Short mmCIF file of C-alpha atoms in Angstrom, two decimals:
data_model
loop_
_atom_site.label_atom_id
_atom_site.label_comp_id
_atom_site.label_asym_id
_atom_site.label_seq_id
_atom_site.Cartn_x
_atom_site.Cartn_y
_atom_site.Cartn_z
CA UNK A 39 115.72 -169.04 139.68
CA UNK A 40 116.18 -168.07 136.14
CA UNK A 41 112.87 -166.99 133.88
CA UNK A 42 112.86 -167.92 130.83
CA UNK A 43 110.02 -165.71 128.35
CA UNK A 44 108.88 -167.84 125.10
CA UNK A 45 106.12 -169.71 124.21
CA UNK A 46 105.82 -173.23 123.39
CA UNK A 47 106.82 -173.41 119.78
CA UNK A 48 110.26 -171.65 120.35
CA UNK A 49 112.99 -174.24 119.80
CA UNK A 50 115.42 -171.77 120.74
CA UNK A 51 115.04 -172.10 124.36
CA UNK A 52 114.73 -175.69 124.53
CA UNK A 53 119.07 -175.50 123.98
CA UNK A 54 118.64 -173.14 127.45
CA UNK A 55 116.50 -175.67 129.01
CA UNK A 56 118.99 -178.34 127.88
CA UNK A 57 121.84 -176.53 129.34
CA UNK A 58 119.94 -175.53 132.94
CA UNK A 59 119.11 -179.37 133.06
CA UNK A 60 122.52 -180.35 132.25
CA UNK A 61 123.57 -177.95 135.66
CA UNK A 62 120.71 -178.76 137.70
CA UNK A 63 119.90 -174.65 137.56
CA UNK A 64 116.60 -174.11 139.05
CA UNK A 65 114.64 -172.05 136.05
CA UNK A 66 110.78 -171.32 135.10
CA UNK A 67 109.86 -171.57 131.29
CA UNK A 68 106.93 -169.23 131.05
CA UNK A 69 104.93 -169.45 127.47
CA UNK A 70 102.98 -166.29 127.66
CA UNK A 71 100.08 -167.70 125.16
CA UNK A 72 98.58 -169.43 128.04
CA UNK A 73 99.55 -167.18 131.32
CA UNK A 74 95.44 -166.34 131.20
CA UNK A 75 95.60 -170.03 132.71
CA UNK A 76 97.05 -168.98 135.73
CA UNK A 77 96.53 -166.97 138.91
CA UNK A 78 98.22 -163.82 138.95
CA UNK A 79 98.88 -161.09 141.02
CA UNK A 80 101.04 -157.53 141.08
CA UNK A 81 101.80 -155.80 144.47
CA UNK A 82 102.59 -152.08 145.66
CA UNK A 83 104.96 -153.07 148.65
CA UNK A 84 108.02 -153.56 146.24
CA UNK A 85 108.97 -153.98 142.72
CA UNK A 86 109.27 -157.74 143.36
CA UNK A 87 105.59 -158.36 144.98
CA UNK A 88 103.76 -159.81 141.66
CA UNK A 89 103.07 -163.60 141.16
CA UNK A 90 102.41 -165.88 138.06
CA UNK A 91 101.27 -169.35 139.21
CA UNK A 92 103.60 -170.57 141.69
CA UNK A 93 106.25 -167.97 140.86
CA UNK A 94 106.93 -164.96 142.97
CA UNK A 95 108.64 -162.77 141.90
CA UNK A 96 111.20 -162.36 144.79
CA UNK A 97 112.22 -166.25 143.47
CA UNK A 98 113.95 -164.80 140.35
CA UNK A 99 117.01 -164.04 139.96
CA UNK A 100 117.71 -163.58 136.25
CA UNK A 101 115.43 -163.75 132.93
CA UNK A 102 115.66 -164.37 129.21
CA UNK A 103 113.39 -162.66 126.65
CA UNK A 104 113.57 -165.02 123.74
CA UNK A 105 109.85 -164.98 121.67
CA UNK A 106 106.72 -164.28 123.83
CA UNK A 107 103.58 -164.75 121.85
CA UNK A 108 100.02 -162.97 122.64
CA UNK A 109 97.97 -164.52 125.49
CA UNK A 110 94.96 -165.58 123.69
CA UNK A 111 91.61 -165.83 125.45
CA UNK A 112 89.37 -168.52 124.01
CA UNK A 113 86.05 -168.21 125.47
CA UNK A 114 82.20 -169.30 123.19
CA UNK A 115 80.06 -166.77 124.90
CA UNK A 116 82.38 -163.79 125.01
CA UNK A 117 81.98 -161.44 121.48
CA UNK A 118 85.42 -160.29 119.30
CA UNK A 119 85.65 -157.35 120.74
CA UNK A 120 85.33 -158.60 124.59
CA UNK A 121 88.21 -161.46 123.89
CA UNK A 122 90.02 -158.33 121.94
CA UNK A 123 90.04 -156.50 125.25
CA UNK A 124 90.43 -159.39 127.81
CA UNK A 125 93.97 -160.42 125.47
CA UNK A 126 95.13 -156.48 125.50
CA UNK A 127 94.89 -156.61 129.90
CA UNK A 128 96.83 -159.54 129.83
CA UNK A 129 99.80 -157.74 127.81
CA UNK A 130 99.45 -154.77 130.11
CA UNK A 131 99.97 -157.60 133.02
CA UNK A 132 103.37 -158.99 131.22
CA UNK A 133 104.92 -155.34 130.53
CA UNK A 134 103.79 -154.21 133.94
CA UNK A 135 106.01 -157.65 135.18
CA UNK A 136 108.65 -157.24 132.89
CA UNK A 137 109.31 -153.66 134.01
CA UNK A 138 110.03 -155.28 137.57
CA UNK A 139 112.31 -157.53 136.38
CA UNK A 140 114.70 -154.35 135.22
CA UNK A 141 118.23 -155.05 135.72
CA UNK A 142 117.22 -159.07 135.72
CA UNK A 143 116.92 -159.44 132.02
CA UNK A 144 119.79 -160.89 129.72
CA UNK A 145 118.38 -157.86 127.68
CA UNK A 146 115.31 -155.68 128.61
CA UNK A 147 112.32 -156.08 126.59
CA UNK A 148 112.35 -152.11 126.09
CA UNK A 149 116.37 -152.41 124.82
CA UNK A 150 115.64 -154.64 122.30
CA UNK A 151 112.95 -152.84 121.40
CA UNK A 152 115.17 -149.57 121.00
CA UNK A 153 117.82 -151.50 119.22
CA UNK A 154 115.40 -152.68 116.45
CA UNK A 155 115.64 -149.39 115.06
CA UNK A 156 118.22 -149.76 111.96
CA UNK A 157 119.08 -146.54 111.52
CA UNK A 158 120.12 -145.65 115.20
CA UNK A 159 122.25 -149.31 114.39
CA UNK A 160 123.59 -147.89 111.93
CA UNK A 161 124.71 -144.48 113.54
CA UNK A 162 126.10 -146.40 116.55
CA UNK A 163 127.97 -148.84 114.31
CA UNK A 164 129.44 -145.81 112.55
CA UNK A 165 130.77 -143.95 115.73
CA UNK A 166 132.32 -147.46 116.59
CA UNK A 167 134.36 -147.68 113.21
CA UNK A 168 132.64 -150.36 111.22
CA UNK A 169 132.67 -149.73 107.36
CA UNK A 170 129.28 -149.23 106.48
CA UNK A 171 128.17 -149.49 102.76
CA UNK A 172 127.74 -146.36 101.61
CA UNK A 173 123.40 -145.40 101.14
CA UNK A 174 120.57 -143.42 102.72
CA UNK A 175 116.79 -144.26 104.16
CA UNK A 176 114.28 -142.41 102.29
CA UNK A 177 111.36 -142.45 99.94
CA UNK A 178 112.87 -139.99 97.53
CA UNK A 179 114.32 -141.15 94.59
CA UNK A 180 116.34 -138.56 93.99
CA UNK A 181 117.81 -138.39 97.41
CA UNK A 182 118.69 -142.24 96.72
CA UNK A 183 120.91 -141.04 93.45
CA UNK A 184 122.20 -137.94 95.18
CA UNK A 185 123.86 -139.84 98.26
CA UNK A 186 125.28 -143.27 96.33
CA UNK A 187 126.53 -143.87 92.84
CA UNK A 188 123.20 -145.16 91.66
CA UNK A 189 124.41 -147.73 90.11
CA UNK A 190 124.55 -151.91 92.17
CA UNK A 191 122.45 -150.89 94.67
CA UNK A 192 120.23 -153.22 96.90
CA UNK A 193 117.13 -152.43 98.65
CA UNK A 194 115.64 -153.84 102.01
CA UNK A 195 113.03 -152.71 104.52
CA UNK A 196 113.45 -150.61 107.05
CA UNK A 197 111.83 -152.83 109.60
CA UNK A 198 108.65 -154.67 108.90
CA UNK A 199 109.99 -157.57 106.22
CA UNK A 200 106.95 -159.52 106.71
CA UNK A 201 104.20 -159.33 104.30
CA UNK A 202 100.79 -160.33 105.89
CA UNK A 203 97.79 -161.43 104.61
CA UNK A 204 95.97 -164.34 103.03
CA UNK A 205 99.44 -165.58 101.21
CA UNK A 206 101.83 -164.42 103.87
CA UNK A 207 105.47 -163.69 102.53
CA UNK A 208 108.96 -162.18 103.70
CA UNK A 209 110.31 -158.99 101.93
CA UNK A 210 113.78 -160.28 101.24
CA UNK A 211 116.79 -157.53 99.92
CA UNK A 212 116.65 -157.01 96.76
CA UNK A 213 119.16 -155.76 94.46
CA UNK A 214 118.60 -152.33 91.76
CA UNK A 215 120.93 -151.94 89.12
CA UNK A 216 120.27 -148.21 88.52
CA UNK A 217 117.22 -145.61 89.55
CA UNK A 218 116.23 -143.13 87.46
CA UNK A 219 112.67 -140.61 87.66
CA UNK A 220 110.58 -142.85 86.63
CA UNK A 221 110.73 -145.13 90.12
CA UNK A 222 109.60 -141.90 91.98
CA UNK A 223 105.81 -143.37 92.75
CA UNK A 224 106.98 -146.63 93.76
CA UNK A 225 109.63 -145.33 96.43
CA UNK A 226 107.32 -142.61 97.58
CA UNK A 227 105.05 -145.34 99.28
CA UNK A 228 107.32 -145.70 102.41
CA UNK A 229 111.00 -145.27 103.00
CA UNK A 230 113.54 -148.36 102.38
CA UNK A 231 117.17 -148.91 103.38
CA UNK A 232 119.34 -148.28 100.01
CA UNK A 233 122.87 -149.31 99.73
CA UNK A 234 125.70 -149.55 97.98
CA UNK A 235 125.57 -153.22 96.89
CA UNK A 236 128.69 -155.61 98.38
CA UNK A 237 131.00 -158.08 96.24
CA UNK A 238 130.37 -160.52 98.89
CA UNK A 239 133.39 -163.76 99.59
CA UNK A 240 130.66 -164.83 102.06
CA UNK A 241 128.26 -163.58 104.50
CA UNK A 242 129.50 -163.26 108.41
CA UNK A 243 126.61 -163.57 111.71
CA UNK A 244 128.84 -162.53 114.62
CA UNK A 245 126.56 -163.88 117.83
CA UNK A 246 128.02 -162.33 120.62
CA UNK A 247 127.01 -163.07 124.06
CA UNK A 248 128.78 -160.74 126.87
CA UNK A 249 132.09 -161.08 125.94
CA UNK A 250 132.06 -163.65 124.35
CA UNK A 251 131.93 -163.69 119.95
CA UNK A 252 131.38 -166.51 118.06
CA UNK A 253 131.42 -165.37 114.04
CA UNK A 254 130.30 -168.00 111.54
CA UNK A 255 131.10 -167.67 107.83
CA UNK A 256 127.63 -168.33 105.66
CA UNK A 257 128.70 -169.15 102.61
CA UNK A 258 125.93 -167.74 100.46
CA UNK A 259 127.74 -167.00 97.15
CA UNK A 260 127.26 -171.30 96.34
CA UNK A 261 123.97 -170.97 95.20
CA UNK A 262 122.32 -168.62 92.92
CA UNK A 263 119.19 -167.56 95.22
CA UNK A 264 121.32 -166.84 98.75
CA UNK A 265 123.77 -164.18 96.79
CA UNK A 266 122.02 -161.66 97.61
CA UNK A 267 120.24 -162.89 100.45
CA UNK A 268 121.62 -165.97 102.57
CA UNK A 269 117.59 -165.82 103.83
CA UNK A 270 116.03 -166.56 100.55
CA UNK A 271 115.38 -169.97 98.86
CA UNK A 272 115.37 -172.09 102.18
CA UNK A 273 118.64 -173.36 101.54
CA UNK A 274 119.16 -175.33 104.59
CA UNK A 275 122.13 -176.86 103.34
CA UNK A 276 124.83 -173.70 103.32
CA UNK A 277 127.70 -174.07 104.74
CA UNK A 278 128.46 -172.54 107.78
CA UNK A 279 131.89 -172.23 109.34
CA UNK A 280 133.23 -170.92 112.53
CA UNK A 281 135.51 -168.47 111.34
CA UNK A 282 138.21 -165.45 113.34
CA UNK A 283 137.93 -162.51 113.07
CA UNK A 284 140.39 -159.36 113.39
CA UNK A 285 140.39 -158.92 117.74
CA UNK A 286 139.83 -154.99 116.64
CA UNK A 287 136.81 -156.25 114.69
CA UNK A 288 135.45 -158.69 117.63
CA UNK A 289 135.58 -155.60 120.23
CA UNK A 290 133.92 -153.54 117.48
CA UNK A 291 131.18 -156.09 118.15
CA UNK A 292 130.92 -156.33 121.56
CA UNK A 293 130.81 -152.60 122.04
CA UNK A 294 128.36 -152.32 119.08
CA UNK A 295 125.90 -154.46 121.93
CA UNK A 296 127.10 -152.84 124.78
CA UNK A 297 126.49 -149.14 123.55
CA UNK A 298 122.86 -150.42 122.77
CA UNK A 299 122.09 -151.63 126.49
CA UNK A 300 122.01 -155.13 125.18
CA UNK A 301 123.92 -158.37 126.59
CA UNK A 302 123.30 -160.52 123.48
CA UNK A 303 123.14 -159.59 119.63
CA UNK A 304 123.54 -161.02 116.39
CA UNK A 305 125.46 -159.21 113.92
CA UNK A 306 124.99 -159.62 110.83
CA UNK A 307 128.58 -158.95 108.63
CA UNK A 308 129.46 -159.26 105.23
CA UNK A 309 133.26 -160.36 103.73
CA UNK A 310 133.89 -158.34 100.75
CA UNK A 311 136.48 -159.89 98.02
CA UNK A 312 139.51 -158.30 99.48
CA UNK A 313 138.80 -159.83 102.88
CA UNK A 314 137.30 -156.27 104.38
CA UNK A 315 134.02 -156.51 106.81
CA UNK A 316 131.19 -154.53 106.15
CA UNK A 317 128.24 -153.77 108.48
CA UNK A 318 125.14 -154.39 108.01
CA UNK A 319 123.01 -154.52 110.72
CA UNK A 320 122.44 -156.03 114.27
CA UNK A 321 119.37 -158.36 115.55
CA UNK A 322 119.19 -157.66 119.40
CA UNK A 323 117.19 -160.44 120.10
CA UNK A 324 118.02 -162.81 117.03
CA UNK A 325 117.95 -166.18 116.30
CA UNK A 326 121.12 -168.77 116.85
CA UNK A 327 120.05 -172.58 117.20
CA UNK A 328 121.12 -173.17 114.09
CA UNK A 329 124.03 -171.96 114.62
CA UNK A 330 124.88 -173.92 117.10
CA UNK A 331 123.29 -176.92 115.39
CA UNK A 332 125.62 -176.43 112.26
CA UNK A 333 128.67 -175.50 114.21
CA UNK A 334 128.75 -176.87 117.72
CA UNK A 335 129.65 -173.19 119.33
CA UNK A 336 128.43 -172.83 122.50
CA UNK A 337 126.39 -170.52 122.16
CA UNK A 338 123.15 -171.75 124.49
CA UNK A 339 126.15 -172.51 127.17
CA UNK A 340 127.40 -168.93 126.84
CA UNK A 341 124.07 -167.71 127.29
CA UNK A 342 123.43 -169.23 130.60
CA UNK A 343 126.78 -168.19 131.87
CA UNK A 344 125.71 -165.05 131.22
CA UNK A 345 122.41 -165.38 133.45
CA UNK A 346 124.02 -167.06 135.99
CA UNK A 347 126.39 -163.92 136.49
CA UNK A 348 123.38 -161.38 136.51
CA UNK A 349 121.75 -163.96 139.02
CA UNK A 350 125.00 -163.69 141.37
CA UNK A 351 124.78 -159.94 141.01
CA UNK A 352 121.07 -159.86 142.51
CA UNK A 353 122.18 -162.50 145.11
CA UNK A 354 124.64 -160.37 146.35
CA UNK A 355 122.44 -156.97 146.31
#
Protein backbone atom coordinates (compact mmCIF):
# COMPACT_ATOMS: atom_id res chain seq x y z
CA UNK A 1 0.00 0.00 0.00
CA UNK A 2 1.35 3.32 -0.94
CA UNK A 3 1.15 6.44 1.80
CA UNK A 4 0.54 9.33 0.60
CA UNK A 5 1.58 12.58 3.33
CA UNK A 6 -0.58 15.93 2.58
CA UNK A 7 -3.33 17.47 3.96
CA UNK A 8 -6.59 18.20 2.54
CA UNK A 9 -6.07 21.38 0.64
CA UNK A 10 -3.10 19.97 -1.48
CA UNK A 11 -4.29 19.64 -5.08
CA UNK A 12 -1.12 18.17 -5.91
CA UNK A 13 -1.87 14.78 -4.75
CA UNK A 14 -5.27 14.55 -5.92
CA UNK A 15 -3.27 13.90 -9.77
CA UNK A 16 -1.57 10.79 -7.49
CA UNK A 17 -4.87 9.76 -6.26
CA UNK A 18 -6.19 10.07 -9.84
CA UNK A 19 -3.49 7.95 -11.18
CA UNK A 20 -3.64 5.05 -8.15
CA UNK A 21 -7.48 5.01 -9.00
CA UNK A 22 -6.92 4.81 -12.58
CA UNK A 23 -4.56 1.35 -11.59
CA UNK A 24 -6.63 0.14 -8.90
CA UNK A 25 -3.22 0.66 -6.52
CA UNK A 26 -4.20 0.16 -3.04
CA UNK A 27 -2.90 3.66 -1.27
CA UNK A 28 -3.74 5.67 2.14
CA UNK A 29 -4.05 9.57 1.82
CA UNK A 30 -3.10 10.70 5.27
CA UNK A 31 -3.84 14.68 5.97
CA UNK A 32 -1.79 15.16 9.03
CA UNK A 33 -4.06 18.30 10.30
CA UNK A 34 -6.47 15.87 11.66
CA UNK A 35 -4.28 12.54 12.62
CA UNK A 36 -5.19 13.82 16.51
CA UNK A 37 -8.60 12.18 15.24
CA UNK A 38 -7.29 8.92 15.21
CA UNK A 39 -5.93 6.09 17.35
CA UNK A 40 -2.37 5.72 17.20
CA UNK A 41 0.22 3.66 18.32
CA UNK A 42 4.33 3.15 17.92
CA UNK A 43 5.95 -0.24 18.89
CA UNK A 44 9.57 -1.44 20.06
CA UNK A 45 9.40 -5.01 18.38
CA UNK A 46 10.40 -3.56 14.87
CA UNK A 47 10.68 -0.45 12.94
CA UNK A 48 7.34 -1.30 11.28
CA UNK A 49 5.14 -1.87 14.66
CA UNK A 50 3.33 1.76 14.77
CA UNK A 51 -0.35 2.27 13.66
CA UNK A 52 -2.46 5.34 12.46
CA UNK A 53 -6.17 4.40 12.32
CA UNK A 54 -6.52 1.34 10.45
CA UNK A 55 -3.00 1.51 9.00
CA UNK A 56 -0.16 -0.59 10.22
CA UNK A 57 2.62 0.07 9.36
CA UNK A 58 3.82 -3.39 8.07
CA UNK A 59 0.80 -2.56 5.21
CA UNK A 60 3.08 0.02 3.48
CA UNK A 61 5.05 -0.41 1.04
CA UNK A 62 6.05 2.98 -0.37
CA UNK A 63 5.21 6.79 0.66
CA UNK A 64 5.04 10.27 -0.79
CA UNK A 65 5.86 13.42 1.22
CA UNK A 66 4.02 16.08 -0.69
CA UNK A 67 2.70 19.08 2.01
CA UNK A 68 1.88 17.90 5.59
CA UNK A 69 0.32 20.64 7.60
CA UNK A 70 0.42 20.93 11.65
CA UNK A 71 -2.06 18.69 13.55
CA UNK A 72 -4.11 21.20 15.24
CA UNK A 73 -5.85 20.42 18.53
CA UNK A 74 -9.10 22.31 18.97
CA UNK A 75 -10.29 21.83 22.38
CA UNK A 76 -12.69 25.03 24.67
CA UNK A 77 -11.40 24.08 28.04
CA UNK A 78 -7.75 23.45 27.28
CA UNK A 79 -5.50 27.06 27.67
CA UNK A 80 -2.87 28.25 24.57
CA UNK A 81 -0.22 26.93 25.98
CA UNK A 82 -1.79 23.27 26.77
CA UNK A 83 -3.15 23.03 22.88
CA UNK A 84 0.58 24.54 22.09
CA UNK A 85 2.00 21.42 23.71
CA UNK A 86 -0.66 18.74 22.85
CA UNK A 87 0.03 19.98 18.72
CA UNK A 88 4.08 19.79 19.36
CA UNK A 89 3.52 15.63 20.68
CA UNK A 90 1.66 15.04 17.76
CA UNK A 91 4.67 16.24 15.39
CA UNK A 92 7.05 14.25 17.53
CA UNK A 93 4.46 11.19 16.69
CA UNK A 94 4.73 11.93 12.67
CA UNK A 95 8.74 12.32 12.66
CA UNK A 96 9.03 9.39 15.01
CA UNK A 97 6.72 7.46 11.98
CA UNK A 98 8.35 8.95 9.24
CA UNK A 99 11.79 7.84 10.46
CA UNK A 100 10.33 4.15 10.11
CA UNK A 101 9.32 4.58 6.87
CA UNK A 102 13.28 5.17 5.81
CA UNK A 103 14.05 3.69 2.57
CA UNK A 104 9.98 3.80 1.79
CA UNK A 105 9.81 7.43 0.90
CA UNK A 106 9.86 8.79 -2.80
CA UNK A 107 12.19 11.26 -0.86
CA UNK A 108 12.84 11.30 2.97
CA UNK A 109 11.40 14.05 4.86
CA UNK A 110 15.07 14.67 6.36
CA UNK A 111 16.54 14.78 2.40
CA UNK A 112 14.41 17.32 1.43
CA UNK A 113 15.02 18.99 4.28
CA UNK A 114 18.93 18.90 3.59
CA UNK A 115 18.40 19.80 0.02
CA UNK A 116 16.55 23.08 0.89
CA UNK A 117 19.75 24.49 1.69
CA UNK A 118 20.72 26.74 -1.54
CA UNK A 119 24.03 27.06 -1.07
CA UNK A 120 24.97 23.27 -0.62
CA UNK A 121 22.58 23.32 -4.21
CA UNK A 122 24.62 25.38 -5.45
CA UNK A 123 28.05 23.66 -4.57
CA UNK A 124 26.64 20.30 -5.78
CA UNK A 125 25.36 21.85 -9.02
CA UNK A 126 28.85 23.26 -9.51
CA UNK A 127 30.84 19.92 -9.04
CA UNK A 128 28.22 18.52 -11.62
CA UNK A 129 29.12 21.20 -14.38
CA UNK A 130 26.13 23.47 -14.53
CA UNK A 131 27.03 27.20 -15.32
CA UNK A 132 26.16 29.00 -12.40
CA UNK A 133 25.76 32.86 -12.53
CA UNK A 134 28.52 34.21 -11.17
CA UNK A 135 27.65 35.90 -7.11
CA UNK A 136 28.16 35.23 -3.40
CA UNK A 137 25.74 34.86 -0.09
CA UNK A 138 26.53 37.41 2.37
CA UNK A 139 25.48 40.47 4.27
CA UNK A 140 28.53 42.47 3.33
CA UNK A 141 28.30 44.85 0.81
CA UNK A 142 31.53 44.98 -0.04
CA UNK A 143 32.02 41.30 -0.33
CA UNK A 144 28.93 41.56 -2.88
CA UNK A 145 31.19 44.14 -5.18
CA UNK A 146 34.40 42.26 -4.56
CA UNK A 147 33.12 38.76 -5.97
CA UNK A 148 30.73 40.08 -9.14
CA UNK A 149 30.97 43.07 -11.42
CA UNK A 150 28.52 45.07 -9.37
CA UNK A 151 26.81 46.12 -11.90
CA UNK A 152 22.90 43.93 -13.21
CA UNK A 153 22.77 42.14 -10.29
CA UNK A 154 19.58 40.51 -8.73
CA UNK A 155 18.89 39.71 -5.24
CA UNK A 156 16.72 36.84 -3.64
CA UNK A 157 16.49 35.19 -0.23
CA UNK A 158 18.37 32.73 0.95
CA UNK A 159 15.49 30.63 2.12
CA UNK A 160 12.57 32.11 3.93
CA UNK A 161 10.69 34.19 0.85
CA UNK A 162 7.64 34.47 2.81
CA UNK A 163 6.87 37.55 4.65
CA UNK A 164 4.44 36.92 7.62
CA UNK A 165 2.32 38.93 9.43
CA UNK A 166 -0.96 40.82 9.39
CA UNK A 167 -0.52 41.57 5.37
CA UNK A 168 1.31 38.41 4.48
CA UNK A 169 3.57 38.72 1.26
CA UNK A 170 6.28 36.71 -0.84
CA UNK A 171 9.87 38.17 -1.16
CA UNK A 172 10.17 37.83 -4.89
CA UNK A 173 14.01 38.38 -6.72
CA UNK A 174 14.67 41.48 -7.23
CA UNK A 175 17.02 43.05 -9.50
CA UNK A 176 20.12 45.94 -8.32
CA UNK A 177 21.63 47.86 -10.88
CA UNK A 178 24.80 48.76 -8.92
CA UNK A 179 25.83 48.72 -4.91
CA UNK A 180 27.84 51.10 -3.57
CA UNK A 181 28.66 51.99 0.62
CA UNK A 182 25.84 53.46 1.24
CA UNK A 183 23.56 49.97 1.09
CA UNK A 184 25.88 48.63 3.91
CA UNK A 185 22.94 48.87 6.80
CA UNK A 186 20.38 47.44 4.70
CA UNK A 187 22.43 44.19 3.64
CA UNK A 188 23.87 43.84 7.08
CA UNK A 189 20.32 42.71 8.38
CA UNK A 190 20.68 39.08 7.09
CA UNK A 191 22.54 37.51 4.22
CA UNK A 192 20.82 37.29 0.56
CA UNK A 193 21.73 35.30 -2.55
CA UNK A 194 23.46 37.98 -5.08
CA UNK A 195 23.98 37.23 -8.66
CA UNK A 196 25.07 38.13 -11.68
CA UNK A 197 21.76 39.06 -13.38
CA UNK A 198 20.75 36.68 -16.69
CA UNK A 199 19.62 38.00 -20.30
CA UNK A 200 16.94 35.53 -20.06
CA UNK A 201 15.17 33.89 -23.84
CA UNK A 202 12.89 32.23 -21.25
CA UNK A 203 12.85 30.59 -18.00
CA UNK A 204 13.35 26.51 -17.91
CA UNK A 205 11.62 24.12 -14.64
CA UNK A 206 13.26 20.75 -15.37
CA UNK A 207 10.84 18.23 -13.09
CA UNK A 208 12.63 15.22 -12.98
CA UNK A 209 11.27 12.16 -11.49
CA UNK A 210 13.90 9.07 -11.32
CA UNK A 211 15.02 9.04 -14.59
CA UNK A 212 12.80 10.47 -16.05
CA UNK A 213 13.05 14.73 -17.13
CA UNK A 214 10.41 16.58 -18.32
CA UNK A 215 11.78 20.48 -18.95
CA UNK A 216 9.12 23.09 -19.73
CA UNK A 217 10.04 26.44 -21.29
CA UNK A 218 8.19 29.45 -19.12
CA UNK A 219 8.12 32.05 -21.20
CA UNK A 220 8.43 34.93 -18.77
CA UNK A 221 10.11 37.65 -20.92
CA UNK A 222 6.07 38.38 -22.51
CA UNK A 223 5.10 40.40 -19.81
CA UNK A 224 6.75 43.13 -18.00
CA UNK A 225 6.25 41.83 -14.22
CA UNK A 226 7.50 37.88 -14.84
CA UNK A 227 11.07 39.21 -16.39
CA UNK A 228 12.58 38.99 -13.61
CA UNK A 229 10.51 36.71 -11.81
CA UNK A 230 8.11 34.17 -13.73
CA UNK A 231 6.50 34.07 -9.83
CA UNK A 232 5.44 37.62 -9.65
CA UNK A 233 2.20 39.28 -10.95
CA UNK A 234 0.02 36.00 -10.94
CA UNK A 235 0.26 35.67 -14.47
CA UNK A 236 -1.56 32.51 -14.94
CA UNK A 237 -1.64 32.84 -18.49
CA UNK A 238 2.35 32.24 -19.53
CA UNK A 239 3.07 30.08 -21.80
CA UNK A 240 4.53 27.01 -21.02
CA UNK A 241 6.10 24.59 -23.46
CA UNK A 242 7.59 21.20 -23.23
CA UNK A 243 10.85 21.83 -24.51
CA UNK A 244 14.54 19.29 -25.08
CA UNK A 245 17.12 19.74 -23.68
CA UNK A 246 20.97 18.89 -24.43
CA UNK A 247 21.02 14.73 -23.09
CA UNK A 248 24.45 16.10 -21.26
CA UNK A 249 22.22 18.75 -19.68
CA UNK A 250 19.22 16.21 -18.73
CA UNK A 251 21.88 13.79 -16.87
CA UNK A 252 23.29 16.98 -15.30
CA UNK A 253 19.79 16.98 -13.79
CA UNK A 254 19.20 13.76 -12.76
CA UNK A 255 22.51 13.48 -10.99
CA UNK A 256 21.99 17.01 -9.53
CA UNK A 257 18.82 14.86 -7.52
CA UNK A 258 20.56 11.86 -7.14
CA UNK A 259 23.76 13.36 -5.39
CA UNK A 260 21.17 15.05 -2.97
CA UNK A 261 19.47 11.64 -1.82
CA UNK A 262 16.36 12.78 -3.55
CA UNK A 263 14.08 10.77 -6.18
CA UNK A 264 12.11 13.83 -7.36
CA UNK A 265 13.20 17.62 -7.86
CA UNK A 266 12.31 20.57 -9.67
CA UNK A 267 14.94 22.49 -11.24
CA UNK A 268 14.62 25.56 -11.82
CA UNK A 269 16.87 26.73 -15.26
CA UNK A 270 17.22 29.74 -17.05
CA UNK A 271 17.89 30.09 -21.21
CA UNK A 272 20.22 32.86 -21.72
CA UNK A 273 20.08 34.71 -25.34
CA UNK A 274 22.66 32.54 -26.93
CA UNK A 275 20.70 29.41 -26.04
CA UNK A 276 23.21 28.53 -22.85
CA UNK A 277 21.46 27.08 -19.46
CA UNK A 278 22.15 28.57 -16.35
CA UNK A 279 21.45 27.17 -12.85
CA UNK A 280 19.66 28.45 -10.53
CA UNK A 281 18.45 26.42 -8.02
CA UNK A 282 16.57 23.10 -7.20
CA UNK A 283 13.09 22.62 -5.16
CA UNK A 284 13.35 19.00 -3.69
CA UNK A 285 9.95 18.77 -2.91
CA UNK A 286 8.37 21.39 -5.44
CA UNK A 287 5.34 21.97 -6.97
CA UNK A 288 4.25 20.46 -10.66
CA UNK A 289 0.32 20.27 -11.22
CA UNK A 290 0.46 22.94 -13.22
CA UNK A 291 2.71 21.68 -15.11
CA UNK A 292 1.09 18.98 -16.00
CA UNK A 293 -2.16 20.94 -16.32
CA UNK A 294 -0.52 23.33 -18.97
CA UNK A 295 1.43 20.66 -20.72
CA UNK A 296 -0.06 17.21 -20.42
CA UNK A 297 3.53 15.56 -19.25
CA UNK A 298 3.11 12.86 -17.20
CA UNK A 299 4.39 13.85 -14.55
CA UNK A 300 1.77 12.45 -11.63
CA UNK A 301 2.10 9.02 -13.84
CA UNK A 302 5.89 9.14 -13.53
CA UNK A 303 5.60 9.67 -10.01
CA UNK A 304 3.70 6.60 -9.20
CA UNK A 305 5.92 4.51 -11.34
CA UNK A 306 8.38 5.56 -9.28
CA UNK A 307 6.55 4.31 -5.96
CA UNK A 308 5.49 1.35 -7.37
CA UNK A 309 9.28 0.35 -8.00
CA UNK A 310 10.35 1.26 -4.32
CA UNK A 311 7.14 -0.81 -3.31
CA UNK A 312 8.53 -3.94 -5.40
CA UNK A 313 11.88 -3.38 -3.75
CA UNK A 314 10.31 -3.81 -0.09
CA UNK A 315 8.17 -6.72 -1.46
CA UNK A 316 11.01 -8.50 -2.38
CA UNK A 317 13.20 -7.72 0.93
Amino acid sequence: MILLVTNKRDLTTDYIVRELKFRNVPYIRLNTETLNEFKCSIGYSSIDDWRIGDIKGNQITSAYFRRPSPTTVIHPTLSEAELEYLNMEWLSFLKSIYYRLDNKWLSSPTNIALAEDKPRQLVAANALGFQIPQGIITNDVFTVMERTTNESLIAKPLRQALLKGKNESVIFTSQIPSLTPEYEESIAFAPSIYQQEISKKYDVRVTVVGNKVFPVAIWSQTSEATKVDWRQGGRIDLLHEHIDIPDELKMKCINLVRDLNLRFGAIDLVCDLDGDYWFLEINPNGQWAWIENQTKLPIASSIVDELLKISENNYES
